[in-house]
Structures are given as structure tokens and as C-alpha cells.
Amino acid sequence: MKSKETDPHPTSGFEENLKKALTEFLILFLFGEKEHYIGELSPLLEARSHGTLSIVFPYAAIYRITAAGYLKESEKKTAPDGRLRQYYAITPAGRAHLREMLATYHQFFQGIQDILTGKEGEP
């Protein structure tokens, strides 16, 4: 374990924790747009975030989201690479949960933005 004094990237723990906290939210958001197979999620997140976010192994998050009832397996389809792939789709419960998560995200990050800009107001 590195100490704070010798760690060349003292915010790397912050970045990793933030990525972990947002992974399931971002994955569920992508499924809110359309069905996906697991293998296309990592490149899609990386491309849409302009290389800022990458999830090397999204399987654990998919399984947790599925176990919670927010995703379900849909029919197998031929992926763009020609292989037969298992696709997943968001459930009605997943859509409701995503709406709640989006509201929380916007409220939370607006509060952070207000703090960073020195904006004060009524709670």
C-alpha cells in the first residue's frame, strides 16, 4: 500500500471510487437507450466518454443489475461482428430505477457544482 506522500497519483483512489459508484448507473443508462450485449458496453462507454471512462470487466455489474430485476436477458441476436450474442434489455423496474438515479445524479452534481462555484442559496 502506498502512502499519500509517495503515491504519484493522490487522486487515483477518488477516481476509482467514483467510477465504481457510477458504473451501474452508466450501464443502466445505456440499456435505457437500447438492448446491448455485454461485450459492446466497454468500447461504447469509452467512446462516448472520449476515453475518460473504461470498464474492463462489466460482467459483475451486469449480473448485479440483472439480479436486482433491472435487466433481463432478451433474445439472442447476431452482433455486428457476425457472432450470435446474448442481448440484455432494461425492464420496467429498471426504467423506474434509472429515472430515480438520474434525478439523484442531477440533484447531487448540481449541489457539487454550486459548492465549486461558490453559489449559495436556499436548501
PDB file of C-alpha atoms in Angstrom:
ATOM      1  CA  MET A   1       0.000   0.000   0.000  1.00  0.00           C
ATOM      2  CA  LYS A   2       1.374   3.395  -0.972  1.00  0.00           C
ATOM      3  CA  SER A   3       1.371   6.298   1.400  1.00  0.00           C
ATOM      4  CA  LYS A   4      -0.125   9.621   0.360  1.00  0.00           C
ATOM      5  CA  GLU A   5       3.352  11.118   0.248  1.00  0.00           C
ATOM      6  CA  THR A   6       4.747   8.530  -2.225  1.00  0.00           C
ATOM      7  CA  ASP A   7       1.665   7.994  -4.396  1.00  0.00           C
ATOM      8  CA  PRO A   8       2.329   9.812  -7.694  1.00  0.00           C
ATOM      9  CA  HIS A   9      -1.435   9.980  -8.297  1.00  0.00           C
ATOM     10  CA  PRO A  10      -3.002  11.013  -4.981  1.00  0.00           C
ATOM     11  CA  THR A  11      -6.471  11.344  -6.523  1.00  0.00           C
ATOM     12  CA  SER A  12      -6.435   7.888  -8.141  1.00  0.00           C
ATOM     13  CA  GLY A  13      -8.416   6.411  -5.231  1.00  0.00           C
ATOM     14  CA  PHE A  14     -11.016   9.126  -5.692  1.00  0.00           C
ATOM     15  CA  GLU A  15     -11.225   8.412  -9.420  1.00  0.00           C
ATOM     16  CA  GLU A  16     -11.573   4.661  -8.909  1.00  0.00           C
ATOM     17  CA  ASN A  17     -14.254   5.066  -6.239  1.00  0.00           C
ATOM     18  CA  LEU A  18     -16.169   7.480  -8.447  1.00  0.00           C
ATOM     19  CA  LYS A  19     -16.004   5.051 -11.387  1.00  0.00           C
ATOM     20  CA  LYS A  20     -17.234   2.196  -9.186  1.00  0.00           C
ATOM     21  CA  ALA A  21     -20.095   4.298  -7.877  1.00  0.00           C
ATOM     22  CA  LEU A  22     -21.195   5.325 -11.371  1.00  0.00           C
ATOM     23  CA  THR A  23     -20.630   2.076 -13.276  1.00  0.00           C
ATOM     24  CA  GLU A  24     -24.043   0.512 -12.707  1.00  0.00           C
ATOM     25  CA  PHE A  25     -25.753   3.857 -13.316  1.00  0.00           C
ATOM     26  CA  LEU A  26     -23.968   4.342 -16.653  1.00  0.00           C
ATOM     27  CA  ILE A  27     -24.582   0.760 -17.754  1.00  0.00           C
ATOM     28  CA  LEU A  28     -28.270   1.017 -16.909  1.00  0.00           C
ATOM     29  CA  PHE A  29     -28.409   4.331 -18.776  1.00  0.00           C
ATOM     30  CA  LEU A  30     -27.043   2.668 -21.927  1.00  0.00           C
ATOM     31  CA  PHE A  31     -29.638  -0.087 -21.645  1.00  0.00           C
ATOM     32  CA  GLY A  32     -32.275   2.619 -21.297  1.00  0.00           C
ATOM     33  CA  GLU A  33     -31.376   3.646 -24.846  1.00  0.00           C
ATOM     34  CA  LYS A  34     -31.451   0.171 -26.413  1.00  0.00           C
ATOM     35  CA  GLU A  35     -30.594  -3.505 -25.937  1.00  0.00           C
ATOM     36  CA  HIS A  36     -26.912  -4.441 -25.779  1.00  0.00           C
ATOM     37  CA  TYR A  37     -24.725  -7.481 -25.397  1.00  0.00           C
ATOM     38  CA  ILE A  38     -22.133  -7.299 -22.657  1.00  0.00           C
ATOM     39  CA  GLY A  39     -19.103  -7.165 -24.949  1.00  0.00           C
ATOM     40  CA  GLU A  40     -20.134  -3.905 -26.577  1.00  0.00           C
ATOM     41  CA  LEU A  41     -20.507  -1.942 -23.326  1.00  0.00           C
ATOM     42  CA  SER A  42     -16.830  -1.261 -22.585  1.00  0.00           C
ATOM     43  CA  PRO A  43     -15.976   0.158 -26.016  1.00  0.00           C
ATOM     44  CA  LEU A  44     -19.234   2.135 -26.065  1.00  0.00           C
ATOM     45  CA  LEU A  45     -18.575   3.754 -22.669  1.00  0.00           C
ATOM     46  CA  GLU A  46     -15.003   4.541 -23.645  1.00  0.00           C
ATOM     47  CA  ALA A  47     -16.020   6.042 -26.992  1.00  0.00           C
ATOM     48  CA  ARG A  48     -18.871   8.132 -25.608  1.00  0.00           C
ATOM     49  CA  SER A  49     -16.722   9.436 -22.741  1.00  0.00           C
ATOM     50  CA  HIS A  50     -13.890  10.298 -25.156  1.00  0.00           C
ATOM     51  CA  GLY A  51     -11.581   7.848 -23.408  1.00  0.00           C
ATOM     52  CA  THR A  52     -12.297   9.120 -19.895  1.00  0.00           C
ATOM     53  CA  LEU A  53     -14.206   6.047 -18.705  1.00  0.00           C
ATOM     54  CA  SER A  54     -13.452   2.421 -19.290  1.00  0.00           C
ATOM     55  CA  ILE A  55     -14.853  -0.677 -17.677  1.00  0.00           C
ATOM     56  CA  VAL A  56     -12.632  -3.635 -18.370  1.00  0.00           C
ATOM     57  CA  PHE A  57     -14.924  -6.305 -16.950  1.00  0.00           C
ATOM     58  CA  PRO A  58     -18.616  -5.223 -16.860  1.00  0.00           C
ATOM     59  CA  TYR A  59     -19.950  -8.734 -16.197  1.00  0.00           C
ATOM     60  CA  ALA A  60     -20.213  -8.399 -12.405  1.00  0.00           C
ATOM     61  CA  ALA A  61     -22.165  -5.154 -12.734  1.00  0.00           C
ATOM     62  CA  ILE A  62     -24.495  -6.701 -15.332  1.00  0.00           C
ATOM     63  CA  TYR A  63     -25.157  -9.679 -13.091  1.00  0.00           C
ATOM     64  CA  ARG A  64     -25.908  -7.412 -10.090  1.00  0.00           C
ATOM     65  CA  ILE A  65     -28.267  -5.243 -12.148  1.00  0.00           C
ATOM     66  CA  THR A  66     -29.968  -8.335 -13.566  1.00  0.00           C
ATOM     67  CA  ALA A  67     -30.317  -9.937 -10.117  1.00  0.00           C
ATOM     68  CA  ALA A  68     -31.953  -6.719  -8.893  1.00  0.00           C
ATOM     69  CA  GLY A  69     -34.576  -7.089 -11.628  1.00  0.00           C
ATOM     70  CA  TYR A  70     -33.477  -4.078 -13.678  1.00  0.00           C
ATOM     71  CA  LEU A  71     -32.252  -6.025 -16.710  1.00  0.00           C
ATOM     72  CA  LYS A  72     -33.379  -9.235 -18.333  1.00  0.00           C
ATOM     73  CA  GLU A  73     -31.964 -11.476 -20.984  1.00  0.00           C
ATOM     74  CA  SER A  74     -33.621 -10.848 -24.303  1.00  0.00           C
ATOM     75  CA  GLU A  75     -33.351 -12.946 -27.424  1.00  0.00           C
ATOM     76  CA  LYS A  76     -30.012 -13.940 -28.847  1.00  0.00           C
ATOM     77  CA  LYS A  77     -29.108 -11.889 -31.904  1.00  0.00           C
ATOM     78  CA  THR A  78     -26.342 -11.685 -34.423  1.00  0.00           C
ATOM     79  CA  ALA A  79     -23.952  -8.948 -33.316  1.00  0.00           C
ATOM     80  CA  PRO A  80     -22.148  -6.601 -35.729  1.00  0.00           C
ATOM     81  CA  ASP A  81     -19.166  -8.997 -35.705  1.00  0.00           C
ATOM     82  CA  GLY A  82     -21.404 -11.796 -37.033  1.00  0.00           C
ATOM     83  CA  ARG A  83     -21.459 -13.874 -33.855  1.00  0.00           C
ATOM     84  CA  LEU A  84     -24.602 -14.920 -32.029  1.00  0.00           C
ATOM     85  CA  ARG A  85     -24.730 -12.913 -28.791  1.00  0.00           C
ATOM     86  CA  GLN A  86     -26.926 -12.815 -25.701  1.00  0.00           C
ATOM     87  CA  TYR A  87     -28.543  -9.397 -25.518  1.00  0.00           C
ATOM     88  CA  TYR A  88     -29.987  -7.787 -22.420  1.00  0.00           C
ATOM     89  CA  ALA A  89     -32.872  -5.332 -22.149  1.00  0.00           C
ATOM     90  CA  ILE A  90     -33.981  -2.942 -19.430  1.00  0.00           C
ATOM     91  CA  THR A  91     -37.116  -3.927 -17.503  1.00  0.00           C
ATOM     92  CA  PRO A  92     -39.943  -1.592 -16.426  1.00  0.00           C
ATOM     93  CA  ALA A  93     -38.472  -1.708 -12.901  1.00  0.00           C
ATOM     94  CA  GLY A  94     -35.093  -0.815 -14.424  1.00  0.00           C
ATOM     95  CA  ARG A  95     -36.597   2.207 -16.207  1.00  0.00           C
ATOM     96  CA  ALA A  96     -38.169   3.406 -12.955  1.00  0.00           C
ATOM     97  CA  HIS A  97     -34.878   2.891 -11.095  1.00  0.00           C
ATOM     98  CA  LEU A  98     -32.984   4.713 -13.853  1.00  0.00           C
ATOM     99  CA  ARG A  99     -35.349   7.713 -13.574  1.00  0.00           C
ATOM    100  CA  GLU A 100     -34.693   7.817  -9.816  1.00  0.00           C
ATOM    101  CA  MET A 101     -30.952   7.529 -10.347  1.00  0.00           C
ATOM    102  CA  LEU A 102     -30.987  10.321 -12.960  1.00  0.00           C
ATOM    103  CA  ALA A 103     -32.883  12.614 -10.592  1.00  0.00           C
ATOM    104  CA  THR A 104     -30.437  11.857  -7.776  1.00  0.00           C
ATOM    105  CA  TYR A 105     -27.461  12.328 -10.113  1.00  0.00           C
ATOM    106  CA  HIS A 106     -28.678  15.735 -11.312  1.00  0.00           C
ATOM    107  CA  GLN A 107     -29.505  16.936  -7.800  1.00  0.00           C
ATOM    108  CA  PHE A 108     -26.239  15.694  -6.330  1.00  0.00           C
ATOM    109  CA  PHE A 109     -23.965  17.051  -9.044  1.00  0.00           C
ATOM    110  CA  GLN A 110     -25.821  20.366  -9.157  1.00  0.00           C
ATOM    111  CA  GLY A 111     -25.091  20.665  -5.435  1.00  0.00           C
ATOM    112  CA  ILE A 112     -21.422  19.932  -6.067  1.00  0.00           C
ATOM    113  CA  GLN A 113     -21.335  22.486  -8.895  1.00  0.00           C
ATOM    114  CA  ASP A 114     -22.929  25.064  -6.604  1.00  0.00           C
ATOM    115  CA  ILE A 115     -20.250  24.408  -3.979  1.00  0.00           C
ATOM    116  CA  LEU A 116     -17.421  24.645  -6.509  1.00  0.00           C
ATOM    117  CA  THR A 117     -18.717  27.892  -7.965  1.00  0.00           C
ATOM    118  CA  GLY A 118     -19.385  29.451  -4.545  1.00  0.00           C
ATOM    119  CA  LYS A 119     -23.106  29.657  -5.221  1.00  0.00           C
ATOM    120  CA  GLU A 120     -25.197  29.907  -2.094  1.00  0.00           C
ATOM    121  CA  GLY A 121     -28.913  29.631  -1.842  1.00  0.00           C
ATOM    122  CA  GLU A 122     -31.881  28.157  -0.081  1.00  0.00           C
ATOM    123  CA  PRO A 123     -31.644  24.396   0.632  1.00  0.00           C
TER     124      PRO A 123
END
